[in-house]
Structures are given as C-alpha cells and as structure tokens.
Amino acid sequence: MMKGNTLAIVFSAVVMLFSGSVLAEKVKMENVDVLDKRVTLSMPAEFTEMSEDVMKVKYPLNSRPTQVYTNKETTVNFAFNFTVNKIAESQLDAFAQQMKTMLANVNPKISKVKVDGRKAILFDFVTPAADTEIHNLMLATSVDGRLLLTTFNTTKEQASEWLEVGRESLLSVKINK
C-alpha cells in the first residue's frame, strides 16, 4: 500500500513542477524594449506600461523603479531600474550576500544564472502586503559597470498562473548596446 501512496505523491510533485511551464506556454508573449531601449525582454503581450500616477501610489518614492509594466488589475508587474550604483560583474556575489542579509526576514532563495551571456543573480522571495502576500523575483546584473535590477512580482493568489511566466521573462533579458 505504501508503494502506491509514494507513487501518487511523486506523480503529484512532477505535475506541479511542470504545470507552471504549461501555463507559461499559453500566455501570448512579445519582445518589449524598456529603459530607453537599453533592455529587451519577452513579456506577456497584454501588459502595458504603468502610468506615473499609479506608480506613485504603488511604489514609495525611495524605492520607485524607473519603469513598470503591468496587467490590467495592476496585480502582476515587471519593474525596471538601471541604478546609478556602481557594480562590476565580479561584485555580484558580494551583492547577493548583502541582499540576503537585508532580506533575511523573508528567507530569499538566491540563484546564480546567466542572462544574455552575463552573470546574474536571481532572488526569489515573498513579502507581506496590506491584504495579501507578494511573490517577488528580482534579477540583478551589471551593465556598463552599473546595477540593473529587473523585478517581477505577483500576488500570492495569482502566483500559480504567473510565476513561471515571470521567471521565463526575466531570464529572457537581452542587453542592447
């Protein structure tokens, strides 16, 4: 009896693992240029640029990104910030450790990835919001000696539909010269 139970658990885990990719395949994607065409990535075609007025409400001044794309309900977002912070590719590991310390209360998962042939760090963490939780994916890389942050976030309620789409979009980042 135990073998059958174990098999059912393994099957369920495999289905859950691949269901995100299946959902991601159903979303119509398009390449979008952001940050004055410095960056191109694939994102859902239905997403539009968030207005400055909505950005002021959703993002506090001290952490407001340069540009945000969102769904109609503004519950799923891609945020972009080409910061003035100087960082070399060789400093990304130290940056990841600093961010891990800063985000310790939300227990971030940190992965080293490559985007457009560049070293990058992917942070995955959940933060509380007024009426829900927000699942965040943040990609950090060095471009022209400066820190580029590309962030995806979705409400906890929509994470099963959008999280894999966000991950695939972040990993599709291309840096334009």
PDB file of C-alpha atoms in Angstrom, residues 13-150:
ATOM      1  CA  ALA A  13       5.055  16.595  -7.439  1.00  0.00           C
ATOM      2  CA  VAL A  14       6.006  16.092 -11.103  1.00  0.00           C
ATOM      3  CA  VAL A  15       2.666  17.509 -12.271  1.00  0.00           C
ATOM      4  CA  MET A  16       3.125  20.559 -10.036  1.00  0.00           C
ATOM      5  CA  LEU A  17       6.699  21.042 -11.247  1.00  0.00           C
ATOM      6  CA  PHE A  18       5.725  21.131 -14.900  1.00  0.00           C
ATOM      7  CA  SER A  19       2.348  22.860 -14.613  1.00  0.00           C
ATOM      8  CA  GLY A  20       3.968  26.302 -14.447  1.00  0.00           C
ATOM      9  CA  SER A  21       5.651  25.781 -17.808  1.00  0.00           C
ATOM     10  CA  VAL A  22       2.383  24.593 -19.350  1.00  0.00           C
ATOM     11  CA  LEU A  23       0.644  27.743 -18.120  1.00  0.00           C
ATOM     12  CA  ALA A  24       3.529  29.880 -19.372  1.00  0.00           C
ATOM     13  CA  GLU A  25       3.163  28.377 -22.849  1.00  0.00           C
ATOM     14  CA  LYS A  26      -0.480  29.538 -23.010  1.00  0.00           C
ATOM     15  CA  VAL A  27       0.389  33.221 -22.444  1.00  0.00           C
ATOM     16  CA  LYS A  28       0.975  35.244 -25.616  1.00  0.00           C
ATOM     17  CA  MET A  29       4.423  36.787 -25.287  1.00  0.00           C
ATOM     18  CA  GLU A  30       6.127  39.622 -27.159  1.00  0.00           C
ATOM     19  CA  ASN A  31       9.531  41.266 -27.053  1.00  0.00           C
ATOM     20  CA  VAL A  32       9.427  44.672 -25.378  1.00  0.00           C
ATOM     21  CA  ASP A  33      12.152  47.324 -25.228  1.00  0.00           C
ATOM     22  CA  VAL A  34      12.462  49.080 -21.857  1.00  0.00           C
ATOM     23  CA  LEU A  35      14.731  51.642 -20.215  1.00  0.00           C
ATOM     24  CA  ASP A  36      15.131  53.714 -23.392  1.00  0.00           C
ATOM     25  CA  LYS A  37      15.723  50.523 -25.411  1.00  0.00           C
ATOM     26  CA  ARG A  38      18.705  49.534 -23.255  1.00  0.00           C
ATOM     27  CA  VAL A  39      16.966  46.240 -22.348  1.00  0.00           C
ATOM     28  CA  THR A  40      14.696  43.896 -24.315  1.00  0.00           C
ATOM     29  CA  LEU A  41      12.771  41.013 -22.815  1.00  0.00           C
ATOM     30  CA  SER A  42       9.845  38.774 -23.620  1.00  0.00           C
ATOM     31  CA  MET A  43       6.755  39.600 -21.581  1.00  0.00           C
ATOM     32  CA  PRO A  44       3.004  38.993 -21.821  1.00  0.00           C
ATOM     33  CA  ALA A  45       1.521  40.911 -24.749  1.00  0.00           C
ATOM     34  CA  GLU A  46      -1.404  42.083 -22.603  1.00  0.00           C
ATOM     35  CA  PHE A  47       0.865  44.045 -20.233  1.00  0.00           C
ATOM     36  CA  THR A  48       1.068  47.821 -20.615  1.00  0.00           C
ATOM     37  CA  GLU A  49       3.299  50.490 -19.162  1.00  0.00           C
ATOM     38  CA  MET A  50       2.093  51.701 -15.767  1.00  0.00           C
ATOM     39  CA  SER A  51       1.247  55.394 -15.583  1.00  0.00           C
ATOM     40  CA  GLU A  52       3.322  57.712 -13.414  1.00  0.00           C
ATOM     41  CA  ASP A  53       0.254  58.394 -11.210  1.00  0.00           C
ATOM     42  CA  VAL A  54      -0.288  54.686 -10.478  1.00  0.00           C
ATOM     43  CA  MET A  55       3.452  54.186  -9.891  1.00  0.00           C
ATOM     44  CA  LYS A  56       3.383  56.941  -7.255  1.00  0.00           C
ATOM     45  CA  VAL A  57       0.643  55.073  -5.371  1.00  0.00           C
ATOM     46  CA  LYS A  58       2.110  51.562  -5.694  1.00  0.00           C
ATOM     47  CA  TYR A  59       5.796  52.354  -5.124  1.00  0.00           C
ATOM     48  CA  PRO A  60       7.178  54.583  -2.361  1.00  0.00           C
ATOM     49  CA  LEU A  61       9.435  57.390  -3.577  1.00  0.00           C
ATOM     50  CA  ASN A  62      12.630  55.931  -2.130  1.00  0.00           C
ATOM     51  CA  SER A  63      12.194  52.623  -3.986  1.00  0.00           C
ATOM     52  CA  ARG A  64      10.281  53.652  -7.100  1.00  0.00           C
ATOM     53  CA  PRO A  65      11.525  51.886 -10.238  1.00  0.00           C
ATOM     54  CA  THR A  66      12.242  53.765 -13.448  1.00  0.00           C
ATOM     55  CA  GLN A  67       9.634  51.905 -15.476  1.00  0.00           C
ATOM     56  CA  VAL A  68       6.873  49.358 -14.759  1.00  0.00           C
ATOM     57  CA  TYR A  69       4.728  47.158 -16.984  1.00  0.00           C
ATOM     58  CA  THR A  70       1.588  45.624 -15.506  1.00  0.00           C
ATOM     59  CA  ASN A  71      -1.589  43.671 -16.161  1.00  0.00           C
ATOM     60  CA  LYS A  72      -4.998  45.420 -16.210  1.00  0.00           C
ATOM     61  CA  GLU A  73      -5.575  44.887 -12.496  1.00  0.00           C
ATOM     62  CA  THR A  74      -2.010  46.053 -11.582  1.00  0.00           C
ATOM     63  CA  THR A  75      -1.558  42.839  -9.575  1.00  0.00           C
ATOM     64  CA  VAL A  76       1.224  41.378 -11.740  1.00  0.00           C
ATOM     65  CA  ASN A  77       4.173  43.643 -12.563  1.00  0.00           C
ATOM     66  CA  PHE A  78       7.568  43.894 -14.207  1.00  0.00           C
ATOM     67  CA  ALA A  79       9.684  46.729 -12.796  1.00  0.00           C
ATOM     68  CA  PHE A  80      12.946  48.034 -14.223  1.00  0.00           C
ATOM     69  CA  ASN A  81      15.644  50.134 -12.648  1.00  0.00           C
ATOM     70  CA  PHE A  82      19.048  50.897 -14.168  1.00  0.00           C
ATOM     71  CA  THR A  83      20.534  52.255 -10.979  1.00  0.00           C
ATOM     72  CA  VAL A  84      23.397  54.706 -10.519  1.00  0.00           C
ATOM     73  CA  ASN A  85      25.020  52.168  -8.165  1.00  0.00           C
ATOM     74  CA  LYS A  86      28.398  51.061  -9.466  1.00  0.00           C
ATOM     75  CA  ILE A  87      28.913  47.299  -9.578  1.00  0.00           C
ATOM     76  CA  ALA A  88      31.223  45.050 -11.538  1.00  0.00           C
ATOM     77  CA  GLU A  89      30.208  41.543 -12.530  1.00  0.00           C
ATOM     78  CA  SER A  90      32.834  40.259 -10.089  1.00  0.00           C
ATOM     79  CA  GLN A  91      30.970  42.010  -7.234  1.00  0.00           C
ATOM     80  CA  LEU A  92      27.603  40.329  -7.830  1.00  0.00           C
ATOM     81  CA  ASP A  93      28.269  37.505  -5.343  1.00  0.00           C
ATOM     82  CA  ALA A  94      29.027  40.033  -2.589  1.00  0.00           C
ATOM     83  CA  PHE A  95      25.886  41.976  -3.579  1.00  0.00           C
ATOM     84  CA  ALA A  96      23.861  38.739  -3.299  1.00  0.00           C
ATOM     85  CA  GLN A  97      25.168  38.181   0.228  1.00  0.00           C
ATOM     86  CA  GLN A  98      24.300  41.769   1.216  1.00  0.00           C
ATOM     87  CA  MET A  99      20.792  41.347  -0.179  1.00  0.00           C
ATOM     88  CA  LYS A 100      20.426  38.002   1.608  1.00  0.00           C
ATOM     89  CA  THR A 101      21.212  39.778   4.876  1.00  0.00           C
ATOM     90  CA  MET A 102      18.827  42.656   4.101  1.00  0.00           C
ATOM     91  CA  LEU A 103      16.041  40.247   3.133  1.00  0.00           C
ATOM     92  CA  ALA A 104      16.733  37.708   5.894  1.00  0.00           C
ATOM     93  CA  ASN A 105      13.236  38.068   7.372  1.00  0.00           C
ATOM     94  CA  VAL A 106      11.685  36.852   4.080  1.00  0.00           C
ATOM     95  CA  ASN A 107      14.194  33.998   3.573  1.00  0.00           C
ATOM     96  CA  PRO A 108      15.169  34.677  -0.057  1.00  0.00           C
ATOM     97  CA  LYS A 109      16.218  31.877  -2.385  1.00  0.00           C
ATOM     98  CA  ILE A 110      19.247  33.022  -4.381  1.00  0.00           C
ATOM     99  CA  SER A 111      20.382  31.500  -7.683  1.00  0.00           C
ATOM    100  CA  LYS A 112      23.285  32.296  -9.972  1.00  0.00           C
ATOM    101  CA  VAL A 113      22.045  32.467 -13.566  1.00  0.00           C
ATOM    102  CA  LYS A 114      23.211  33.685 -16.981  1.00  0.00           C
ATOM    103  CA  VAL A 115      21.227  36.215 -18.985  1.00  0.00           C
ATOM    104  CA  ASP A 116      22.401  37.261 -22.424  1.00  0.00           C
ATOM    105  CA  GLY A 117      25.745  35.601 -21.627  1.00  0.00           C
ATOM    106  CA  ARG A 118      26.177  37.693 -18.473  1.00  0.00           C
ATOM    107  CA  LYS A 119      26.472  36.609 -14.879  1.00  0.00           C
ATOM    108  CA  ALA A 120      23.335  37.498 -12.927  1.00  0.00           C
ATOM    109  CA  ILE A 121      21.733  36.766  -9.582  1.00  0.00           C
ATOM    110  CA  LEU A 122      18.066  35.768  -9.238  1.00  0.00           C
ATOM    111  CA  PHE A 123      16.355  36.418  -5.897  1.00  0.00           C
ATOM    112  CA  ASP A 124      13.056  34.671  -5.105  1.00  0.00           C
ATOM    113  CA  PHE A 125      11.105  35.786  -2.019  1.00  0.00           C
ATOM    114  CA  VAL A 126       7.638  36.521  -0.643  1.00  0.00           C
ATOM    115  CA  THR A 127       6.777  39.779   1.136  1.00  0.00           C
ATOM    116  CA  PRO A 128       3.677  40.792   3.076  1.00  0.00           C
ATOM    117  CA  ALA A 129       1.311  43.410   1.667  1.00  0.00           C
ATOM    118  CA  ALA A 130      -1.725  45.122   3.176  1.00  0.00           C
ATOM    119  CA  ASP A 131      -4.220  42.468   2.066  1.00  0.00           C
ATOM    120  CA  THR A 132      -2.152  39.600   0.612  1.00  0.00           C
ATOM    121  CA  GLU A 133       1.393  38.374   0.074  1.00  0.00           C
ATOM    122  CA  ILE A 134       3.543  39.310  -2.924  1.00  0.00           C
ATOM    123  CA  HIS A 135       5.811  36.781  -4.633  1.00  0.00           C
ATOM    124  CA  ASN A 136       8.899  38.578  -5.983  1.00  0.00           C
ATOM    125  CA  LEU A 137      11.572  37.555  -8.456  1.00  0.00           C
ATOM    126  CA  MET A 138      14.432  40.037  -8.788  1.00  0.00           C
ATOM    127  CA  LEU A 139      17.217  39.730 -11.334  1.00  0.00           C
ATOM    128  CA  ALA A 140      20.423  41.681 -10.684  1.00  0.00           C
ATOM    129  CA  THR A 141      23.264  42.088 -13.176  1.00  0.00           C
ATOM    130  CA  SER A 142      26.000  44.528 -14.107  1.00  0.00           C
ATOM    131  CA  VAL A 143      25.609  46.628 -17.262  1.00  0.00           C
ATOM    132  CA  ASP A 144      28.276  49.163 -18.148  1.00  0.00           C
ATOM    133  CA  GLY A 145      29.533  48.956 -14.556  1.00  0.00           C
ATOM    134  CA  ARG A 146      26.106  49.809 -13.074  1.00  0.00           C
ATOM    135  CA  LEU A 147      23.493  47.696 -11.317  1.00  0.00           C
ATOM    136  CA  LEU A 148      20.488  46.704 -13.437  1.00  0.00           C
ATOM    137  CA  LEU A 149      17.509  45.413 -11.449  1.00  0.00           C
ATOM    138  CA  THR A 150      14.661  43.713 -13.279  1.00  0.00           C
TER     139      THR A 150
END
